[in-house]
Amino acid sequence: MSKLTVSELGVAFCETSDVKCVEERIQVVQDWPGAHTMIGTKEKVPSEVAYTVDGIKWGSLIPPHAQRHMWTKLELDRPKLGEFMRIRKELTVTNREGDRDPVDVIADFLSKIKEQLIKNLDYHYGVNLWRNLPVSLVVTFLPSGQMRPRTRIITITEPEAAAIYTVKSLQGTVQENDLQVNDGFILCDLGGGTADLISYRIASVEPTFVEEATVGSGEQCGGSFVDRSFLSWLEERLGTPDFVKIAGYPAAEIRRTFITSKLGKMLQEFTATAKSGFSGDEDYYLPLPAPLSAIEDDEERGICDGEICVQSSEMIKIFEEPLKKTLRLLKEQLQQAEKSGTAKMKYVFMVGGFAESPYMYHQVKLFGEKVGLQVIRPTYAWSAVVRGAVANGLEGNGRTPIKNRKCRRNYGTHCNSYFQPGKHRVADSFFCPFTGQKKARNQMSWIIHTGQTLSTSEDYHGRTRLHHNLWPGDREISLSLLAADCVRAPTRSTDQEVYSLAELVIDLSSVPRSAFQVKVNEDGQIYRRLEYDLEISVQSSIEFSFSIKGVRYASIKALYAS
């Protein structure tokens, strides 16, 4: 039966009636609407939203002068550091736009993405045909309308999607024959905001299965940081007074949320020519906007005929910081993989928009040669994630070729422990109103740990035995799902490294009375004690289960922290 497989963000789709050539027929949406960019079609659309008097503007439809929400997904991450904090501060200082819920901003943006996707499906398959076909929607994640009735939703992490595409892109090539069981590769995803890396081990060749050999790592050092370096260079070359004439502010004070039209056009010129074409030894001449275009030739500042020269040595300096951080991440991944001893590292696969930079590719390739790794950039590096997501959906049952993952953080919940002098803080001590015993609050019960191997075939990856004392009439239990990104998990829930992911609300209405132990406290009050197991599974999403003596009961509702 025919079906459609879709993914975001790029967006790609494929009709699969001819199963022999579906991967060759994956189509990436490129006709993103735009009114203010020099490039008419792209494989991805800027993930930016502006709320204007004329309504919601998105992507390349946002006027250059408009304030916008950008990097909104960082607001959903933790810790909230780096560029996110600066962007958030700009929005809240200038107006009330910073008070918009990031979930609402993302929802508005995705609704526009959906509209554009439907236009493409209507064009390629006809207005009525595709709506009568079963649809698989594959969402990558860093996680109404016309698709609802027959839509199957699959989730997959972005690194896994990129890994799937890269491995499939090697099929029929010399490299495919060179990939053997226990061989490894580092996936280096260079985007606009971040560089994200992870290492994989080939677990099986026929069929292809891979498993994570390391814990993924990343940093804010993507292509947009080249833009920031260029602006700093431009101010230094022009001098602050002339730079302010086109930028409005010194480079260090320019807001991330919007820039002037004049500076925006110059930055576009830099991106379309120098940034995307520089390989290591080219000079570039960029036109200056008015009033700087009228400056007489100035050899000292490299200005001639209304243009300013960016020499190759200066371009290298502009790329320096993102490159340095990317190479450091690569070294750390290689060291981590070698320390694990689970894989023989052979390749570095570069994907993402910034990976298409000739200079970044050349420098990473030089790094690879020094450490004995072959660096490969697949044909469609920019859209590798979205193409891999579609390829995963084409499996029919959503089967993932990822055999094992490595947990990226610690997961657990807080608990009360019997107080032990010397081990627990006196400030944490209290007497339990149920048992009258002295206990210590704010203690951690970690269920899954950083670096732990997570098999995709197991029902759960962590289990802990807990108990709750309940007063008569209590019908639910609330637990805080906590996390910590550090390697060594803290022992106390109030540690600064520990943060809240969600509140788990367990409905006890289906639990039989026989599961509760009836108790009486020192004051003669009756209470009930319930012992149970909490199980957590970390796949492409986090799942929870609640069981008593091996029997699963109740339902768990997760209220995620904002």
XYZ file of C-alpha atoms in Angstrom, residues 249-466:
218
model
C 25.373 50.240 17.623
C 28.912 48.963 18.220
C 29.252 45.287 17.271
C 29.220 44.085 20.883
C 25.862 45.806 21.494
C 24.028 44.670 18.347
C 20.918 42.741 19.316
C 20.588 39.136 18.153
C 16.867 39.643 17.612
C 17.184 42.167 14.782
C 19.708 44.300 12.921
C 19.400 47.323 10.645
C 18.471 46.824 7.006
C 21.804 48.205 5.806
C 23.858 45.922 7.980
C 21.537 43.018 7.196
C 22.159 43.348 3.456
C 25.901 43.490 4.000
C 25.751 40.414 6.227
C 23.753 38.617 3.529
C 26.439 39.455 0.981
C 29.114 38.141 3.328
C 27.157 34.917 3.944
C 26.374 34.272 0.277
C 29.942 34.815 -0.903
C 32.746 34.823 1.662
C 31.298 32.606 4.385
C 29.902 29.956 2.024
C 32.776 29.975 -0.458
C 35.936 30.511 1.567
C 38.328 27.567 1.393
C 41.434 29.120 2.924
C 43.213 31.462 0.506
C 40.611 33.754 -1.136
C 40.145 37.486 -0.655
C 36.641 38.968 -0.863
C 35.324 42.404 -1.781
C 32.045 43.373 -0.156
C 29.977 46.420 -1.221
C 29.482 49.021 1.500
C 26.017 50.519 2.021
C 25.351 54.255 2.037
C 26.724 56.504 3.365
C 29.952 54.449 3.539
C 29.738 53.630 -0.169
C 30.733 57.252 -0.822
C 34.003 57.009 1.126
C 37.008 57.816 -1.020
C 39.509 55.029 -1.637
C 41.263 54.242 1.634
C 44.130 51.794 1.258
C 44.720 51.547 4.997
C 41.165 50.373 5.609
C 41.027 48.277 2.413
C 38.261 50.393 0.841
C 38.216 50.829 -2.928
C 35.369 51.837 -5.271
C 32.799 51.560 -2.494
C 33.884 48.053 -1.479
C 35.859 46.730 1.477
C 38.384 43.908 1.142
C 38.401 40.934 3.517
C 41.772 39.254 3.109
C 42.206 35.493 3.435
C 44.224 35.855 6.641
C 41.357 37.865 8.122
C 38.817 35.247 7.009
C 40.831 32.604 8.836
C 40.640 34.752 11.958
C 36.867 35.150 11.525
C 36.446 31.359 11.412
C 38.902 30.763 14.254
C 36.640 30.478 17.296
C 33.976 28.108 15.848
C 36.700 25.966 14.273
C 38.728 25.761 17.481
C 35.707 24.645 19.498
C 34.642 22.123 16.853
C 38.097 20.533 16.769
C 38.133 20.366 20.560
C 34.790 18.535 20.512
C 36.166 16.126 17.911
C 39.228 15.394 20.048
C 37.038 14.770 23.089
C 34.783 12.403 21.134
C 37.772 10.485 19.806
C 39.314 10.203 23.283
C 36.000 9.082 24.758
C 35.534 6.456 22.022
C 39.073 5.139 22.413
C 38.694 4.990 26.195
C 35.510 2.929 25.880
C 37.347 0.398 23.708
C 34.114 -0.630 21.995
C 34.864 0.629 18.491
C 37.735 1.121 16.065
C 37.202 4.684 14.892
C 37.527 5.118 11.122
C 35.434 8.050 9.933
C 34.169 11.521 10.670
C 30.861 12.229 8.930
C 30.127 15.953 8.580
C 26.494 17.038 8.226
C 24.535 20.245 8.749
C 24.489 23.591 6.965
C 27.798 24.811 8.390
C 29.431 21.539 7.274
C 29.031 22.766 3.694
C 31.637 25.451 4.363
C 34.711 24.486 2.284
C 37.007 25.901 4.953
C 35.414 23.976 7.833
C 35.472 20.785 5.781
C 39.124 21.268 4.805
C 40.235 21.966 8.374
C 38.309 19.024 9.830
C 39.791 16.860 7.073
C 43.300 17.948 8.097
C 42.456 17.028 11.677
C 41.254 13.622 10.491
C 44.454 12.972 8.592
C 46.511 13.685 11.712
C 44.579 11.196 13.859
C 43.959 8.540 11.214
C 40.296 9.276 10.458
C 38.758 9.676 7.007
C 36.438 12.696 6.814
C 33.340 12.334 4.621
C 30.735 14.964 3.850
C 27.669 13.358 2.228
C 26.160 14.884 -0.903
C 23.270 16.520 0.930
C 25.017 17.494 4.159
C 22.642 20.352 4.944
C 19.491 18.210 4.770
C 21.022 14.990 6.137
C 18.822 15.051 9.244
C 15.533 15.439 7.408
C 16.496 12.887 4.737
C 17.489 10.405 7.420
C 14.202 10.947 9.231
C 12.280 10.122 6.062
C 14.486 7.066 5.483
C 13.648 5.888 8.998
C 9.938 6.319 8.330
C 10.287 4.230 5.167
C 11.112 1.210 7.321
C 7.371 0.735 7.592
C 7.219 -0.188 11.259
C 9.394 2.669 12.481
C 12.165 0.255 13.403
C 15.274 2.148 14.397
C 18.686 0.972 13.201
C 20.089 2.176 16.536
C 20.818 -0.838 18.755
C 22.113 0.913 21.869
C 22.294 4.496 23.059
C 24.356 6.186 25.757
C 22.431 8.137 28.356
C 23.310 11.831 28.275
C 22.309 12.672 31.841
C 21.255 11.262 35.196
C 17.541 10.705 35.850
C 15.948 10.175 39.239
C 13.636 11.502 41.926
C 14.038 12.956 45.408
C 13.247 10.898 48.469
C 13.415 10.842 52.256
C 16.021 8.598 53.887
C 16.443 7.430 57.465
C 18.612 10.089 59.099
C 22.218 9.084 59.703
C 24.433 11.474 61.732
C 27.567 12.414 59.824
C 26.024 11.418 56.500
C 23.024 13.713 56.373
C 22.781 17.409 57.140
C 21.026 18.385 60.333
C 19.102 21.037 58.381
C 17.537 18.236 56.306
C 16.304 16.291 59.333
C 12.622 15.993 60.302
C 10.308 13.582 62.087
C 7.961 11.693 59.790
C 4.280 12.413 60.672
C 3.378 8.830 59.713
C 6.052 6.728 61.434
C 7.496 9.227 63.916
C 11.014 8.286 62.782
C 13.759 10.829 62.168
C 14.460 11.191 58.457
C 16.452 13.326 56.029
C 14.657 15.133 53.226
C 16.161 16.371 49.918
C 17.918 13.063 49.169
C 18.292 11.689 45.619
C 17.330 8.301 44.259
C 19.048 8.070 40.868
C 17.467 5.585 38.462
C 19.525 6.027 35.284
C 23.061 7.386 35.089
C 25.128 9.405 32.616
C 26.914 7.118 30.154
C 24.676 4.134 30.911
C 24.027 1.899 27.890
C 20.380 2.039 26.838
C 19.268 -0.901 24.703
C 16.481 -0.104 22.246
C 15.105 -3.630 22.691
C 14.580 -3.434 26.463
C 11.256 -2.520 28.050
C 12.889 -0.212 30.567
C 16.373 1.053 31.467
C 16.048 1.846 35.143
C 13.930 0.736 38.087
C 13.765 1.894 41.678
C 11.745 0.598 44.627
C 9.838 3.388 46.373
